[in-house]
């Protein structure tokens, strides 16, 4: 028995979660947009992470949230709300979201170089948030240039008087956006642990600001985290399902067919049997 378990673990040792799609879904229903709009930012983001718990991670997050440390590449397998911490959350921890990042690997692979992994993790998170901010800047800049171009063309046709107020308003919104401070990440790595049974995971337990947690959720679970109130399209994974899913489906179909046949035999005997004939009783 020990040899069979060891052989099975050895067979799973080279497998990674990123090679297949997570077939599970969240056990909680997502709150409605109306319900989310009535919540405070912290409660809203917390409710969204609760709804995303157990959902498949987007392929984009798996590709972007990778860590290169101690000569290895740690690939992200899942991100979840750190539920155990919330059971003993302190009152002074409001304004913070606690998340667990699951990477393919094990703490044993770090040896005595945990600090290098932590630094690489912090750098990766900051880079992802910076990339999102750059995308938003480019989007706003493109929209502003397009708007100024349409205003200028309108003014050339209708005269200088038309559209002046709109341009000033646009400039004011642009200046307000540029002067808006960058939200603090407030990233803190609380601990590292190991998780998993056959597939082993290196779990990084963290705390982040509400705004940073929301941005990361918009990348990892697009269907649960709208952007500026606009729902995103659900991420479509190109990864295949795990092989055990197909085996389970075949077994389910087989059991269903056997059950239907057994019930049909019982019903058929009941319909064919003559009600006037005596029933043989056991002696």
Coordinates of C-alpha atoms in Angstrom, one line a residue, residues 144-274:
X144 CA -8.9 62.4 -25.0
X145 CA -7.0 62.7 -28.3
X146 CA -10.0 61.3 -30.2
X147 CA -12.3 63.8 -28.4
X148 CA -10.0 66.8 -29.1
X149 CA -9.8 65.7 -32.7
X150 CA -13.6 65.7 -33.1
X151 CA -13.9 69.0 -31.3
X152 CA -11.3 70.6 -33.5
X153 CA -12.9 69.3 -36.7
X154 CA -16.3 70.7 -35.4
X155 CA -14.7 74.0 -34.7
X156 CA -13.1 74.2 -38.2
X157 CA -16.5 73.7 -39.8
X158 CA -18.8 75.7 -37.4
X159 CA -16.4 78.3 -36.2
X160 CA -14.3 79.0 -33.1
X161 CA -17.3 79.7 -30.9
X162 CA -18.7 76.1 -30.8
X163 CA -17.4 73.5 -28.4
X164 CA -15.1 75.7 -26.3
X165 CA -16.7 74.8 -23.0
X166 CA -16.5 71.1 -23.8
X167 CA -12.8 71.2 -24.4
X168 CA -12.2 73.0 -21.1
X169 CA -14.3 70.4 -19.3
X170 CA -12.3 67.7 -20.9
X171 CA -9.0 69.4 -19.9
X172 CA -10.3 69.7 -16.4
X173 CA -11.1 66.0 -16.1
X174 CA -7.7 65.1 -17.6
X175 CA -5.9 67.3 -15.1
X176 CA -7.9 65.8 -12.3
X177 CA -7.0 62.3 -13.4
X178 CA -3.3 63.1 -13.6
X179 CA -3.3 64.7 -10.1
X180 CA -5.1 61.7 -8.6
X181 CA -2.7 59.9 -6.3
X182 CA -1.8 56.3 -7.0
X183 CA -3.6 53.9 -4.7
X184 CA -1.3 52.3 -2.1
X185 CA -0.8 48.5 -2.5
X186 CA -0.1 47.9 1.2
X187 CA 1.1 44.4 0.3
X188 CA 2.3 42.3 3.2
X189 CA 3.3 38.6 3.1
X190 CA 2.1 37.1 6.3
X191 CA 3.4 33.5 5.8
X192 CA 4.2 30.7 3.4
X193 CA 2.7 27.2 3.7
X194 CA 2.2 24.0 1.7
X195 CA -1.1 22.7 0.5
X196 CA -2.5 20.0 -1.7
X197 CA -2.6 16.2 -1.8
X198 CA -1.4 14.8 -5.1
X199 CA -0.7 18.3 -6.6
X200 CA 1.5 20.2 -4.2
X201 CA 1.2 24.0 -3.8
X202 CA 3.3 26.7 -2.3
X203 CA 0.7 29.1 -0.7
X204 CA 1.6 32.7 -0.1
X205 CA -0.7 34.2 2.5
X206 CA -0.9 38.0 2.1
X207 CA -2.8 41.1 2.9
X208 CA -3.4 43.9 0.4
X209 CA -5.3 47.2 0.2
X210 CA -8.9 47.1 -1.1
X211 CA -8.1 48.9 -4.3
X212 CA -5.2 46.5 -5.1
X213 CA -7.3 43.5 -4.3
X214 CA -10.0 44.7 -6.7
X215 CA -7.5 45.2 -9.5
X216 CA -6.0 41.7 -9.1
X217 CA -9.6 40.3 -9.0
X218 CA -10.3 42.0 -12.3
X219 CA -7.4 40.1 -13.9
X220 CA -7.9 36.8 -12.2
X221 CA -11.8 36.5 -12.2
X222 CA -13.1 38.7 -14.9
X223 CA -16.7 37.6 -14.6
X224 CA -16.9 38.6 -10.9
X225 CA -15.1 42.0 -11.0
X226 CA -16.5 44.7 -13.3
X227 CA -14.3 47.6 -14.3
X228 CA -15.9 51.0 -13.6
X229 CA -19.2 49.3 -13.1
X230 CA -19.1 47.6 -16.5
X231 CA -19.2 43.8 -16.5
X232 CA -16.3 42.0 -18.2
X233 CA -16.8 39.1 -20.5
X234 CA -16.0 35.8 -18.8
X235 CA -12.6 34.4 -19.5
X236 CA -12.6 31.5 -22.0
X237 CA -10.0 28.9 -21.1
X238 CA -8.2 27.2 -23.9
X239 CA -6.8 24.5 -21.6
X240 CA -8.2 20.9 -21.7
X241 CA -10.2 19.4 -18.8
X242 CA -8.4 17.0 -16.5
X243 CA -8.6 13.4 -17.6
X244 CA -10.5 12.4 -14.4
X245 CA -13.4 14.6 -15.5
X246 CA -14.0 12.4 -18.6
X247 CA -13.7 9.3 -16.5
X248 CA -16.2 10.6 -14.0
X249 CA -18.6 11.5 -16.8
X250 CA -18.4 8.0 -18.3
X251 CA -19.0 6.4 -14.8
X252 CA -22.0 8.8 -14.3
X253 CA -23.5 7.8 -17.6
X254 CA -23.0 4.1 -16.9
X255 CA -24.6 4.3 -13.5
X256 CA -27.5 6.2 -14.9
X257 CA -28.1 3.7 -17.7
X258 CA -27.9 0.8 -15.2
X259 CA -30.4 2.5 -12.9
X260 CA -32.9 3.2 -15.7
X261 CA -32.7 -0.4 -16.9
X262 CA -33.2 -1.8 -13.3
X263 CA -36.3 0.4 -12.8
X264 CA -37.6 -0.5 -16.2
X265 CA -37.4 -4.2 -15.3
X266 CA -39.3 -3.6 -12.1
X267 CA -42.0 -1.6 -13.9
X268 CA -42.3 -4.1 -16.7
X269 CA -42.9 -7.0 -14.2
X270 CA -45.5 -4.9 -12.4
X271 CA -47.4 -4.2 -15.6
X272 CA -47.2 -7.7 -17.1
X273 CA -48.2 -9.5 -13.8
X274 CA -51.8 -10.8 -13.6

